[in-house]
mmCIF file of C-alpha atoms and ligand atoms in Angstrom:
data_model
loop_
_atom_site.group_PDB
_atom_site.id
_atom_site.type_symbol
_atom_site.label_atom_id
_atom_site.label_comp_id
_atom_site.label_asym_id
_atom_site.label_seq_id
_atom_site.Cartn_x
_atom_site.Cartn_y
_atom_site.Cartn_z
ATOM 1 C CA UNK A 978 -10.279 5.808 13.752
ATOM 2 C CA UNK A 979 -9.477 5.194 17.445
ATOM 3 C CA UNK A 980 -11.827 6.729 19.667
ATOM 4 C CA UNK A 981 -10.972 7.488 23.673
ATOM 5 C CA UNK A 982 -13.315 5.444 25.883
ATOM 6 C CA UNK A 983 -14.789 7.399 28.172
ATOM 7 C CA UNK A 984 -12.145 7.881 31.539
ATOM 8 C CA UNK A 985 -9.516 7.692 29.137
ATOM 9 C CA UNK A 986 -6.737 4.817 27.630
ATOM 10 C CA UNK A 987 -6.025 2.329 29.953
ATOM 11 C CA UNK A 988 -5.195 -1.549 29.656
ATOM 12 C CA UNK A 989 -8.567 -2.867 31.238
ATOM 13 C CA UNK A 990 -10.721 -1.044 28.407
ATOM 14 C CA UNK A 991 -8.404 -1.509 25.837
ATOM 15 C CA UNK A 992 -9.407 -5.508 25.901
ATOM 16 C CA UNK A 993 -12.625 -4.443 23.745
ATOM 17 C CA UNK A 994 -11.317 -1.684 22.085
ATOM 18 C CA UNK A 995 -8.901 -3.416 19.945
ATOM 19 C CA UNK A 996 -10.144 -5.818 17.039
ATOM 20 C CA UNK A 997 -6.934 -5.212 15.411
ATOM 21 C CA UNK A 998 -4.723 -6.698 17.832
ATOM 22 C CA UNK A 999 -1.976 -8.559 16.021
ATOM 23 C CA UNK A 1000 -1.341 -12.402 17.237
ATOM 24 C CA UNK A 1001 2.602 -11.755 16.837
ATOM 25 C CA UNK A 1002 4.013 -11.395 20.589
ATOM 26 C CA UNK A 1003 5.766 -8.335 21.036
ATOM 27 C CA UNK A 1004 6.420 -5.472 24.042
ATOM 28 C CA UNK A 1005 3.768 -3.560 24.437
ATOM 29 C CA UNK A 1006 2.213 -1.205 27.570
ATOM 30 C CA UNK A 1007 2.014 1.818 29.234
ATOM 31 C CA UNK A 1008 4.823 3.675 30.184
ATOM 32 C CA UNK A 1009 4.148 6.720 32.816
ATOM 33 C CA UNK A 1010 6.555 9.899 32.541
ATOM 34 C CA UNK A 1011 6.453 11.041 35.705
ATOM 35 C CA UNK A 1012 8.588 13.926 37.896
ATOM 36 C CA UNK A 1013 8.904 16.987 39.260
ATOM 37 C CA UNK A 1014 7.873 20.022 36.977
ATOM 38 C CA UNK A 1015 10.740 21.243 34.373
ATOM 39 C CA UNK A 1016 12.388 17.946 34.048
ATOM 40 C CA UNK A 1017 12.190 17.602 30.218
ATOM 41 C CA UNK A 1018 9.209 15.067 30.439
ATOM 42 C CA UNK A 1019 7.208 16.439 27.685
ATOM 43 C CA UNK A 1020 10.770 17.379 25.510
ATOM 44 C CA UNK A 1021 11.137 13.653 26.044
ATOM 45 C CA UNK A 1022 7.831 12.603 24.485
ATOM 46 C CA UNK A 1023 7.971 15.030 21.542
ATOM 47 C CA UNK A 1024 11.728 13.781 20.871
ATOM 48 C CA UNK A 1025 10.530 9.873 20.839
ATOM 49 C CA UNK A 1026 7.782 10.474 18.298
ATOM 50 C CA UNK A 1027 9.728 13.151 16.962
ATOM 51 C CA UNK A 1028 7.108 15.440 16.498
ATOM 52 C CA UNK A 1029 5.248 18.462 18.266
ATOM 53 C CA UNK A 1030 2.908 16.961 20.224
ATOM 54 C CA UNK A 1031 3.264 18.465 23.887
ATOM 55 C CA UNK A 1032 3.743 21.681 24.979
ATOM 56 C CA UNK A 1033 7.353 22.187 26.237
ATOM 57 C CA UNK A 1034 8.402 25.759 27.951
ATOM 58 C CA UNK A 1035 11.158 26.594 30.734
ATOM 59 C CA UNK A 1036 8.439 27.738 33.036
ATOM 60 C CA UNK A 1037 7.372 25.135 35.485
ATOM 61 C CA UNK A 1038 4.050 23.417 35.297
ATOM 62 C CA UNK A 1039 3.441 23.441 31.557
ATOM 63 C CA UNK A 1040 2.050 20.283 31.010
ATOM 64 C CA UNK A 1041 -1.928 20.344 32.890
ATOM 65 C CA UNK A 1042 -2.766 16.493 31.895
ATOM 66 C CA UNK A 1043 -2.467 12.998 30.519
ATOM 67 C CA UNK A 1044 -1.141 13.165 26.936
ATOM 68 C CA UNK A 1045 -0.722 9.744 25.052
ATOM 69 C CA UNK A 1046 2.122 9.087 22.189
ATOM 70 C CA UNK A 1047 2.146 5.702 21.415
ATOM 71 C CA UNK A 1048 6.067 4.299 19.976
ATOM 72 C CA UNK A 1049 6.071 1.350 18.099
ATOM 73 C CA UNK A 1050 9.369 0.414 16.452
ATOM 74 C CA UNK A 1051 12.164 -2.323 15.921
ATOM 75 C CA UNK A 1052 13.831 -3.956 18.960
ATOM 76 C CA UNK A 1053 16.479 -6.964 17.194
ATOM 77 C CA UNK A 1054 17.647 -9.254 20.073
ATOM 78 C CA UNK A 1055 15.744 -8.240 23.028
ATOM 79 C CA UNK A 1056 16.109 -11.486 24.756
ATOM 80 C CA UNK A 1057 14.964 -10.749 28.298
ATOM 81 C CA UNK A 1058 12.185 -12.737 28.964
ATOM 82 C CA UNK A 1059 12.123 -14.589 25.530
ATOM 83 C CA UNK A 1060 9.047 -17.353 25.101
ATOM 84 C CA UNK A 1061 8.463 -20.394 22.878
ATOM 85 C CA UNK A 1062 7.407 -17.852 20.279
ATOM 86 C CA UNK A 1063 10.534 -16.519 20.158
ATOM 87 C CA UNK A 1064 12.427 -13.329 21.026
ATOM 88 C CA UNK A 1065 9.713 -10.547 20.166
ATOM 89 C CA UNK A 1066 11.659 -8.178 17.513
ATOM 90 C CA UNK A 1067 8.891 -5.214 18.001
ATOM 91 C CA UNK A 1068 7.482 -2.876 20.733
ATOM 92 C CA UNK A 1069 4.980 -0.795 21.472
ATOM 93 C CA UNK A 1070 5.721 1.817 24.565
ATOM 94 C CA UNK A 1071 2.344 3.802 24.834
ATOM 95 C CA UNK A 1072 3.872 6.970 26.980
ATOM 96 C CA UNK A 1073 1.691 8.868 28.866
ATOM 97 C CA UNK A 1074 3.002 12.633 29.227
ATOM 98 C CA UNK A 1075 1.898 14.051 32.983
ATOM 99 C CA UNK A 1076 2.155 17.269 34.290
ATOM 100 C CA UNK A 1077 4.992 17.806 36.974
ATOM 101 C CA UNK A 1078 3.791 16.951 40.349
ATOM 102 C CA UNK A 1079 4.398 19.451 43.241
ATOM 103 C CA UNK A 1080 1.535 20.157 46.203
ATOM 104 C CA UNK A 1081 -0.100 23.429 45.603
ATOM 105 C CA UNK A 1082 -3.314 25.380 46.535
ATOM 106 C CA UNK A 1083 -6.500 25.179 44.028
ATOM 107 C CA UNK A 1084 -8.574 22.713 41.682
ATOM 108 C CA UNK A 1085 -6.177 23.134 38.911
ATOM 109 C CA UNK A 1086 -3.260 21.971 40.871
ATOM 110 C CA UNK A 1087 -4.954 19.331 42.314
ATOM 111 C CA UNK A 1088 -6.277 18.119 39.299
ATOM 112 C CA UNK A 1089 -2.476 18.246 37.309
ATOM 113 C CA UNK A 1090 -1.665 16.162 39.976
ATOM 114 C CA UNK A 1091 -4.015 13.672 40.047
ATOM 115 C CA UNK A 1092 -3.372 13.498 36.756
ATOM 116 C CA UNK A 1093 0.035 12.206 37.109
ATOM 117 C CA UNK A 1094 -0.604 9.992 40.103
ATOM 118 C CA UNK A 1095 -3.018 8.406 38.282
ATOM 119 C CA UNK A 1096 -1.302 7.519 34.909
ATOM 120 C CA UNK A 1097 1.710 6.180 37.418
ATOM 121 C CA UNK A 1098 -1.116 3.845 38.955
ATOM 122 C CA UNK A 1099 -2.298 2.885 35.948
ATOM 123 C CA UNK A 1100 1.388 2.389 34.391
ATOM 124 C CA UNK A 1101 2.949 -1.113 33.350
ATOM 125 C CA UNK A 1102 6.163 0.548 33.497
ATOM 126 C CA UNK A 1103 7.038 4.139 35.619
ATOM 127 C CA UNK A 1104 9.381 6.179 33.934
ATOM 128 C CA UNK A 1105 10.398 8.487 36.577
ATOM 129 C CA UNK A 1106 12.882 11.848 35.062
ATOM 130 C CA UNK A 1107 14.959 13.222 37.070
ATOM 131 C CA UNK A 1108 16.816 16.452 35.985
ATOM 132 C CA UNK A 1109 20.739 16.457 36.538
ATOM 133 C CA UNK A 1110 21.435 20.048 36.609
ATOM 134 C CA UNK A 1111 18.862 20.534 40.134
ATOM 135 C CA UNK A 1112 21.176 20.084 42.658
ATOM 136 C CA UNK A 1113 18.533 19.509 44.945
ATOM 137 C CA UNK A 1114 15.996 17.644 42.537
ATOM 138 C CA UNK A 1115 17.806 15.326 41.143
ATOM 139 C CA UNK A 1116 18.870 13.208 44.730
ATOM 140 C CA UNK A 1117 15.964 10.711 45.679
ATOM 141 C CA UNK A 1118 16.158 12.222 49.125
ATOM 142 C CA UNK A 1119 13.736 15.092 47.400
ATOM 143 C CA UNK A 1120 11.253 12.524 46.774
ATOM 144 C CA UNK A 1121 11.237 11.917 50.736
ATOM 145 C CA UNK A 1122 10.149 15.611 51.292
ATOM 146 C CA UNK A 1123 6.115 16.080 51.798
ATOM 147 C CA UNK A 1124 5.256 18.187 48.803
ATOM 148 C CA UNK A 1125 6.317 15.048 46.461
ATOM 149 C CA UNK A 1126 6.374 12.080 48.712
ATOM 150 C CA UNK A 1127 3.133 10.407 46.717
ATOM 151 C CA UNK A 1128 5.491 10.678 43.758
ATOM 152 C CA UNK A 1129 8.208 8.273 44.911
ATOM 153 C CA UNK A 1130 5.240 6.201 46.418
ATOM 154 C CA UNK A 1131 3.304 6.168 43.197
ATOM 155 C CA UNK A 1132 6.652 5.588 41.079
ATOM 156 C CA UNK A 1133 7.514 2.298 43.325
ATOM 157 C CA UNK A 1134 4.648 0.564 42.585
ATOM 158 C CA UNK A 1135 5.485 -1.169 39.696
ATOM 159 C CA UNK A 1136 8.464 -1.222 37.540
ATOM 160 C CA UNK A 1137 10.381 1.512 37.694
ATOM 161 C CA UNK A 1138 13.327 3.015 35.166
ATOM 162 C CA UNK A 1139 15.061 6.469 36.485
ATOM 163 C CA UNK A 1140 16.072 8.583 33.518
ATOM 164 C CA UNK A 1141 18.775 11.321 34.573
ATOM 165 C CA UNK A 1142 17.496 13.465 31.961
ATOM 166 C CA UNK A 1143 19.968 17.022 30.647
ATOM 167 C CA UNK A 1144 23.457 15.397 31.132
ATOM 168 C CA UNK A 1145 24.322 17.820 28.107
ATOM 169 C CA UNK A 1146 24.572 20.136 30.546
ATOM 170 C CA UNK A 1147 26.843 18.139 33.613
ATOM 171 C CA UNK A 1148 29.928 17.090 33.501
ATOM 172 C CA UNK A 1149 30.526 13.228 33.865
ATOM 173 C CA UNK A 1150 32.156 12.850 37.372
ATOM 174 C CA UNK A 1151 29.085 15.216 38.625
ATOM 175 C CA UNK A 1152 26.887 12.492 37.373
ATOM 176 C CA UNK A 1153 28.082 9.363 39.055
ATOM 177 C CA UNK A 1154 26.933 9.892 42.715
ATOM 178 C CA UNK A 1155 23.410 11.217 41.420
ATOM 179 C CA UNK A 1156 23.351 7.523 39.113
ATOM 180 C CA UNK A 1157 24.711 5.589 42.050
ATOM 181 C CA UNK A 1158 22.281 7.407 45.022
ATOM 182 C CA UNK A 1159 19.198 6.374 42.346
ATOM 183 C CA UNK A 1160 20.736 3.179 41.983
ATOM 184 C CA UNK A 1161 19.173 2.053 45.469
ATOM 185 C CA UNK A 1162 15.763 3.477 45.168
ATOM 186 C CA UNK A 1163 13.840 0.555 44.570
ATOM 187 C CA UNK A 1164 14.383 -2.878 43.641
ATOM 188 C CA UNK A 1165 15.726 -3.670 40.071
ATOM 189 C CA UNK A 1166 15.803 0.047 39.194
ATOM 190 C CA UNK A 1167 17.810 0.896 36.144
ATOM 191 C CA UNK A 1168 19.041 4.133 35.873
ATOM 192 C CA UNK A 1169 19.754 5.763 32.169
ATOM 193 C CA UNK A 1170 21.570 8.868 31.553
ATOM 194 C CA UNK A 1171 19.858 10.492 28.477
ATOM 195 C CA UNK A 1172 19.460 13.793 26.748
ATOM 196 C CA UNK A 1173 16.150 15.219 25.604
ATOM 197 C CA UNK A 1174 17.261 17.606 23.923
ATOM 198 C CA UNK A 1175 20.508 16.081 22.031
ATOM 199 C CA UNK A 1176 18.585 12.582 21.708
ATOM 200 C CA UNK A 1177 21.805 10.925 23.986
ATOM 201 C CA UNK A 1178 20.607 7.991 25.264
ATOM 202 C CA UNK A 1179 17.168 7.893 24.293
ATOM 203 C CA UNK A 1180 17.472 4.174 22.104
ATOM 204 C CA UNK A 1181 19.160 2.642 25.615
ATOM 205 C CA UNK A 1182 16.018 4.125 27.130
ATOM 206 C CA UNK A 1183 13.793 3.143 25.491
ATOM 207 C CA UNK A 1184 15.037 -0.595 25.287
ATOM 208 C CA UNK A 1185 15.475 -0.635 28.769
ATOM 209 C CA UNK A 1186 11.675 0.381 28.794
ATOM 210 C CA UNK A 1187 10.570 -2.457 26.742
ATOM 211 C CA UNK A 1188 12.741 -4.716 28.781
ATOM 212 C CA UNK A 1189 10.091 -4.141 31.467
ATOM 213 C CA UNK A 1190 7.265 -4.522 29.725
ATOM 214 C CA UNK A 1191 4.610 -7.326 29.220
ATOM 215 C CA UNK A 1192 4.767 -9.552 26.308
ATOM 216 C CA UNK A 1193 1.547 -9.896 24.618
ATOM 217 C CA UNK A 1194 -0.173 -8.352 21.578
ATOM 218 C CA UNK A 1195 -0.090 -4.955 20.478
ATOM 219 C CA UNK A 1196 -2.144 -2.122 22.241
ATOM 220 C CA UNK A 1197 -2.890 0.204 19.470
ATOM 221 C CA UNK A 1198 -2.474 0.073 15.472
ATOM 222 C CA UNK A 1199 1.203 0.561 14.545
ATOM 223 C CA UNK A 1200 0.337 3.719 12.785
ATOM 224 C CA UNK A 1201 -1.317 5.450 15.671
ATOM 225 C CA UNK A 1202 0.645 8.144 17.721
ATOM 226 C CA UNK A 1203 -1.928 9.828 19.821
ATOM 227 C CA UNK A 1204 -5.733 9.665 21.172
ATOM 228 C CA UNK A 1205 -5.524 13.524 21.334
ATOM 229 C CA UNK A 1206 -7.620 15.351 18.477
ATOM 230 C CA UNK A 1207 -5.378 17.709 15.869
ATOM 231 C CA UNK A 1208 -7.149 20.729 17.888
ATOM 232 C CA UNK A 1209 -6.117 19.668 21.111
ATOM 233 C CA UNK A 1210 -2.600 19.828 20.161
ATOM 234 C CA UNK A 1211 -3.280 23.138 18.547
ATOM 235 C CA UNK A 1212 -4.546 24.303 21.885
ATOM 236 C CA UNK A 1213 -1.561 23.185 23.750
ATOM 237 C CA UNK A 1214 0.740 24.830 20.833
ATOM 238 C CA UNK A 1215 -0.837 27.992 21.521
ATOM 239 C CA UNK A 1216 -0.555 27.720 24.931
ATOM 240 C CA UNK A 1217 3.373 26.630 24.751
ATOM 241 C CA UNK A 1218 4.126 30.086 22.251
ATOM 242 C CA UNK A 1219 1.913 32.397 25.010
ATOM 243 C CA UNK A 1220 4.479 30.982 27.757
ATOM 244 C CA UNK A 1221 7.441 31.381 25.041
ATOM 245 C CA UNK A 1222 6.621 35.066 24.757
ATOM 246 C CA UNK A 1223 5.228 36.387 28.140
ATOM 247 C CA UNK A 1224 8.090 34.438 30.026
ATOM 248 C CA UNK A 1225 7.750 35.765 33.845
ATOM 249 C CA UNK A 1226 4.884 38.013 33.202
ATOM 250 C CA UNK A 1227 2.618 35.431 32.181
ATOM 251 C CA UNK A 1228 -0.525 34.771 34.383
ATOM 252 C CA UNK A 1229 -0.425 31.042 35.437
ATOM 253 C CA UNK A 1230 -4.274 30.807 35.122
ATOM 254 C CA UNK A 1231 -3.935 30.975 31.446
ATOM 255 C CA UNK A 1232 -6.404 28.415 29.581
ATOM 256 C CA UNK A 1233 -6.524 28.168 25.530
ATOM 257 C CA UNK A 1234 -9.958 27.385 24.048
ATOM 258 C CA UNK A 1235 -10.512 26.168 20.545
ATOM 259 C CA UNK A 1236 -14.145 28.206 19.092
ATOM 260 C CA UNK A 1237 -14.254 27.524 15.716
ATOM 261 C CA UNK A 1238 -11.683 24.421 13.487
ATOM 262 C CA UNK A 1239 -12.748 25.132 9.823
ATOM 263 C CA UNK A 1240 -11.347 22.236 7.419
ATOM 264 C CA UNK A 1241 -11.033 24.697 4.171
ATOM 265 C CA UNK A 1242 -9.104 22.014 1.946
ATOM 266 C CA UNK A 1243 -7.005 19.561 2.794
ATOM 267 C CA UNK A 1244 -4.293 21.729 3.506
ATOM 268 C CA UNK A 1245 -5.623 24.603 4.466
ATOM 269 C CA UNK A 1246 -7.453 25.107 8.543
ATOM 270 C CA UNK A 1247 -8.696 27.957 9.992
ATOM 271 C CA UNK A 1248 -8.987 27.910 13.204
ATOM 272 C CA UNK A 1249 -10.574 30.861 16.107
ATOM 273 C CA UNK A 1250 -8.954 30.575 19.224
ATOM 274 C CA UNK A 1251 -9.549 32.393 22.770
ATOM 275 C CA UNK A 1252 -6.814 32.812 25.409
ATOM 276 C CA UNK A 1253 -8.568 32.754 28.674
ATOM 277 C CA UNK A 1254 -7.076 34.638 31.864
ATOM 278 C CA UNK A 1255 -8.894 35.479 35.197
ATOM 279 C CA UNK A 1256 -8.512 39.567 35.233
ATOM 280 C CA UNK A 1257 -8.759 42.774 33.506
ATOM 281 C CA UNK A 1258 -5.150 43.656 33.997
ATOM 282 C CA UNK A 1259 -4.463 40.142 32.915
ATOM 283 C CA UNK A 1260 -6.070 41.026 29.541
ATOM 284 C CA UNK A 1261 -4.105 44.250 28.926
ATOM 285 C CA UNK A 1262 -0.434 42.676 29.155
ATOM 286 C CA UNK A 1263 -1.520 39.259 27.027
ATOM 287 C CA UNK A 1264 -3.113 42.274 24.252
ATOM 288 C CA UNK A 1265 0.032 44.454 25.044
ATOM 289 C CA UNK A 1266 0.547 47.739 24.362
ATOM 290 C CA UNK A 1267 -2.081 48.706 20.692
ATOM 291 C CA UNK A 1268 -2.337 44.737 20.354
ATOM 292 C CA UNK A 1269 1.512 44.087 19.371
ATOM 293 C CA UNK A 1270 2.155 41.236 21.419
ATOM 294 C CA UNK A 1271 -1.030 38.806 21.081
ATOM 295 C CA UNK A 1272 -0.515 40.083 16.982
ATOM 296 C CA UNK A 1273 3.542 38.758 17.908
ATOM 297 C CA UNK A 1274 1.501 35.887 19.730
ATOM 298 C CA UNK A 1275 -0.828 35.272 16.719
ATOM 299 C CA UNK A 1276 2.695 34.865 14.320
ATOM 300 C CA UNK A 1277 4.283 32.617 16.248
ATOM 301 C CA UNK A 1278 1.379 30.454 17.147
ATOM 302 C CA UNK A 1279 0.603 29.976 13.767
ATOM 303 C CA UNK A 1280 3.032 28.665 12.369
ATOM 304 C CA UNK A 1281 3.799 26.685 14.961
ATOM 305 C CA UNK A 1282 0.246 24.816 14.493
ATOM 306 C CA UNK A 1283 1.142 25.165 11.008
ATOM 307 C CA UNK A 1284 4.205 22.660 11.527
ATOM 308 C CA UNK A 1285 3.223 20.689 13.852
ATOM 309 C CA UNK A 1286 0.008 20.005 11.902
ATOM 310 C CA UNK A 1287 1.178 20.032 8.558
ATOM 311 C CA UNK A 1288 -1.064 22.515 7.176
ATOM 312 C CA UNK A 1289 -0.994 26.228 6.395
ATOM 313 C CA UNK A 1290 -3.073 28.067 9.302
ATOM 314 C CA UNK A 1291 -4.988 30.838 9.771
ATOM 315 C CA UNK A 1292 -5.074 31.855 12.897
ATOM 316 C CA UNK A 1293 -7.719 34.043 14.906
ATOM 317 C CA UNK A 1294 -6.548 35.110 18.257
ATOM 318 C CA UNK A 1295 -8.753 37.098 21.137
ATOM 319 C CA UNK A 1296 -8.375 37.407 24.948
ATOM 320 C CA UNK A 1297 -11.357 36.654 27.307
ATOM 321 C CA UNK A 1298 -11.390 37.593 31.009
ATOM 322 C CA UNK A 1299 -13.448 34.383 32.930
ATOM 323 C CA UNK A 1300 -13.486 35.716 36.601
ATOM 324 C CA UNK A 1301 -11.192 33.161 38.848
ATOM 325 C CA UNK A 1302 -11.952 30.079 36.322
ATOM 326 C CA UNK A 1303 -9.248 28.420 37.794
ATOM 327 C CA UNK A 1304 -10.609 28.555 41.428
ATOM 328 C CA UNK A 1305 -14.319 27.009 39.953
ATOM 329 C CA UNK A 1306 -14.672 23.103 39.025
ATOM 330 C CA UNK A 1307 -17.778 24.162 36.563
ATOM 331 C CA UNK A 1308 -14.984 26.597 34.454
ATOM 332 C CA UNK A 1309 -12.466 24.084 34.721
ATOM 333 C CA UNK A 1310 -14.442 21.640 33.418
ATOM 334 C CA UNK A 1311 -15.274 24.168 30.291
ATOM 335 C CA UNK A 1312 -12.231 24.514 29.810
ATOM 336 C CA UNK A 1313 -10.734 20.587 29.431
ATOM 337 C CA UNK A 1314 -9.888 19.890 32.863
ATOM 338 C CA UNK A 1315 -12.365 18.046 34.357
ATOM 339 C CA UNK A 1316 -13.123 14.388 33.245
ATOM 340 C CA UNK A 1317 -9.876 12.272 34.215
ATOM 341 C CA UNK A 1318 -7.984 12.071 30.569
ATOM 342 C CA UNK A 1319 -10.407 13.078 28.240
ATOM 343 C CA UNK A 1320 -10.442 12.662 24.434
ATOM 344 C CA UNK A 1321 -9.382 16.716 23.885
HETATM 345 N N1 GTP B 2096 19.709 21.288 28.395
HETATM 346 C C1 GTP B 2096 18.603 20.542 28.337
HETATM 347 N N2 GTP B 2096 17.392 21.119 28.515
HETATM 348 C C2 GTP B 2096 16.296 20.331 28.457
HETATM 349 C C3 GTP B 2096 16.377 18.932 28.213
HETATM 350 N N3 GTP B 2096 15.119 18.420 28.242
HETATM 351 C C4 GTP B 2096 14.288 19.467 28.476
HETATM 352 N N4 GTP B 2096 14.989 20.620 28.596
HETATM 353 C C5 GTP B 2096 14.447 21.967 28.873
HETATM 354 O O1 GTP B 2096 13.789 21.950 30.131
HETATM 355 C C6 GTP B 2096 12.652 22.819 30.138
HETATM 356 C C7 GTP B 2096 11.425 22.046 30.570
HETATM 357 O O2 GTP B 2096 11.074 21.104 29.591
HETATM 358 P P1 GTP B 2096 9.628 20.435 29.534
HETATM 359 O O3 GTP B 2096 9.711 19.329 28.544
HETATM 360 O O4 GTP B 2096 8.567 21.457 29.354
HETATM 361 O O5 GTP B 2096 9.556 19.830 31.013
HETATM 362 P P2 GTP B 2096 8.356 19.054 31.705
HETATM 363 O O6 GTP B 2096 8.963 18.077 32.639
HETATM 364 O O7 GTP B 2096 7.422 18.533 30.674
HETATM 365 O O8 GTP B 2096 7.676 20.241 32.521
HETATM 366 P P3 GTP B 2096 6.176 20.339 33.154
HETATM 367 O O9 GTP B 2096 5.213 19.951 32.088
HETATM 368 O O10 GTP B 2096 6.091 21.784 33.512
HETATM 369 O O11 GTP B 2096 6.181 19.445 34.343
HETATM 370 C C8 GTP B 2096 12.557 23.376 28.718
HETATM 371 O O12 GTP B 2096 13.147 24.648 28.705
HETATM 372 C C9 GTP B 2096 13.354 22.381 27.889
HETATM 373 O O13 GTP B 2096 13.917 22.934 26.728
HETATM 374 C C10 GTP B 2096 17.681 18.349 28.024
HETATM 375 O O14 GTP B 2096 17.878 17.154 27.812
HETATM 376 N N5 GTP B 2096 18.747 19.205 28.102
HETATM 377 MG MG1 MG B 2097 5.421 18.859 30.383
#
């Protein structure tokens, strides 16, 4: 079983943490999705593993930290860089998931974003997604503007592959200037058209990742996917279906804390979860009107754990009121975001 050093996965620790590290040469490091919020980054990761591991919703600012999903797979003929061993044939991308980065007021913010400027620093490779249907997003000129201008600094450090991410939704000649304005952003940038949603482009991606990336022995066992725990990714699941059904009227200070995970067989979990918000009136519209939406909430939820776990759920569901946690570093810290990329 892997187990997260403390300060989370990065190369320097890794040295001691894998005995299992093959002698074959391949691809392997850490790949950084980085961007504004709403790009598709986390859509991305769950669409490369293909499975639910982030939580993905159309409101900005869904993803709060690092989340790890390692990719190890087949790459025939990759003869960039090629060395006496040989063209490697494998690769390892270990993507790093990071919440959107935009300036804004208060702990949490700060700490989503030093969340992503972090991973970035600590990157091999900085995959950098740009969304093609914001007119104004998707032109490197945005990453000039104050509120993101670390971004484009933290993305040039090493690097760097632009992925022009929801082209299912532009029409070709729209898309040229956007690939050709990227084109020039920093020295042997790639840019690659993709689709997280459709899966267009994702294999030319991903290549073009591995392309970049140092050859040497694998990172993590070939099996592994994740450092997050199974009730982690339940608490981001419930967290992704309370955005899914309170849309605009959701409080942004919502937090999801796992009380009790109760093994009953090995199919079976039962699990007691509490949806944190900061007020009283916050309470009332997550409960809804005699308990029908966090009951709606409850239905979803579960078997959305269900599938992304694999196991039938039973789900408990209540609604605490923690007074401005957002605004305190102590409740933050309760809550999972404190301690730069912790275990979950
Ligand atoms: N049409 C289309 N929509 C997409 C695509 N990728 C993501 N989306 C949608 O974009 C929205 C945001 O997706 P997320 O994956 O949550 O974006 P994110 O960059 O992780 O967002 P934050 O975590 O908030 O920074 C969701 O509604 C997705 O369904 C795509 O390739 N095409
Ligand atoms: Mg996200």
């Amino acid at each position: 079983m892997f187990t997260v050093p403390p300060g989370g996965v990065h190369r320097a620790t890794l040295v001691c943490y894998t005995p299992w590290a093959m002698s074959d040469e391949i691809r392997a490091g850490f790949c950084a999705i980085v961007g504004l919020p709403n790009v598709g980054k986390s859509t991305l990761l769950n669409r490369i593993l293909d499975r639910h591991l982030a939580a993905v919703s159309a409101k900005p600012q869904t993803t709060r930290d690092r989340i790890l999903g390692v990719h190890t797979f087949e790459l025939p003929g990759l003869a960039a860089g090629s060395t006496e061993a040989g063209d490697p044939s494998r690769a390892q991308i270990a993507y790093v998931d990071t919440p959107g980065v935009q300036d804004g007021r208060g702990p949490l913010r700060r700490y989503m974003r030093d969340a992503a400027l972090a991973a970035a620093a600590d990157a091999d490779v900085v995959l950098l997604l740009v969304d093609a249907t914001d007119r104004r997003g998707r032109m490197p000129e945005r990453l000039a503007e104050a509120d993101v201008a670390a971004l484009g600094h933290a993305s040039r450090a090493h690097p760097i592959v632009i992925g022009l991410n929801k082209v299912d939704r532009v029409p070709k000649p729209e898309l040229l200037p956007v690939i050709e304005a990227w084109a020039g952003f920093a020295p042997g940038v790639e840019v690659v058209p993709i689709s997280a949603l459709t899966g267009d482009g994702i294999a030319a991606l991903e290549r073009t990742i591995a392309e970049r990336l140092p050859l040497g022995p694998a990172l993590f066992p070939a099996e592994m996917v994740t450092d997050r725990s199974p009730a982690f990714i339940a608490q981001e699941i419930i967290r992704e279906q309370l955005y899914h059904q309170l849309g605009k009227e959701l409080p942004y200070a919502c937090a999801v804390q796992i009380e009790t995970w109760t093994e009953k067989s090995a199919k079976e979990l039962a699990i007691r979860a509490v949806i944190v918000v900061e007020r009283e009136s916050q309470k009332a519209i997550v409960v809804g009107r005699a308990g029908a939406r966090i009951r709606e909430l409850g239905i979803a939820a579960r078997q959305a754990v269900g599938e992304a776990l694999g196991k039938t759920v039973h789900l408990a569901l209540f609604v605490k009121v923690l007074t401005e946690w957002s605004r305190g570093e102590a409740d933050l810290r309760r809550l999972g975001y404190g301690g730069k990329g912790d275990g979950g």
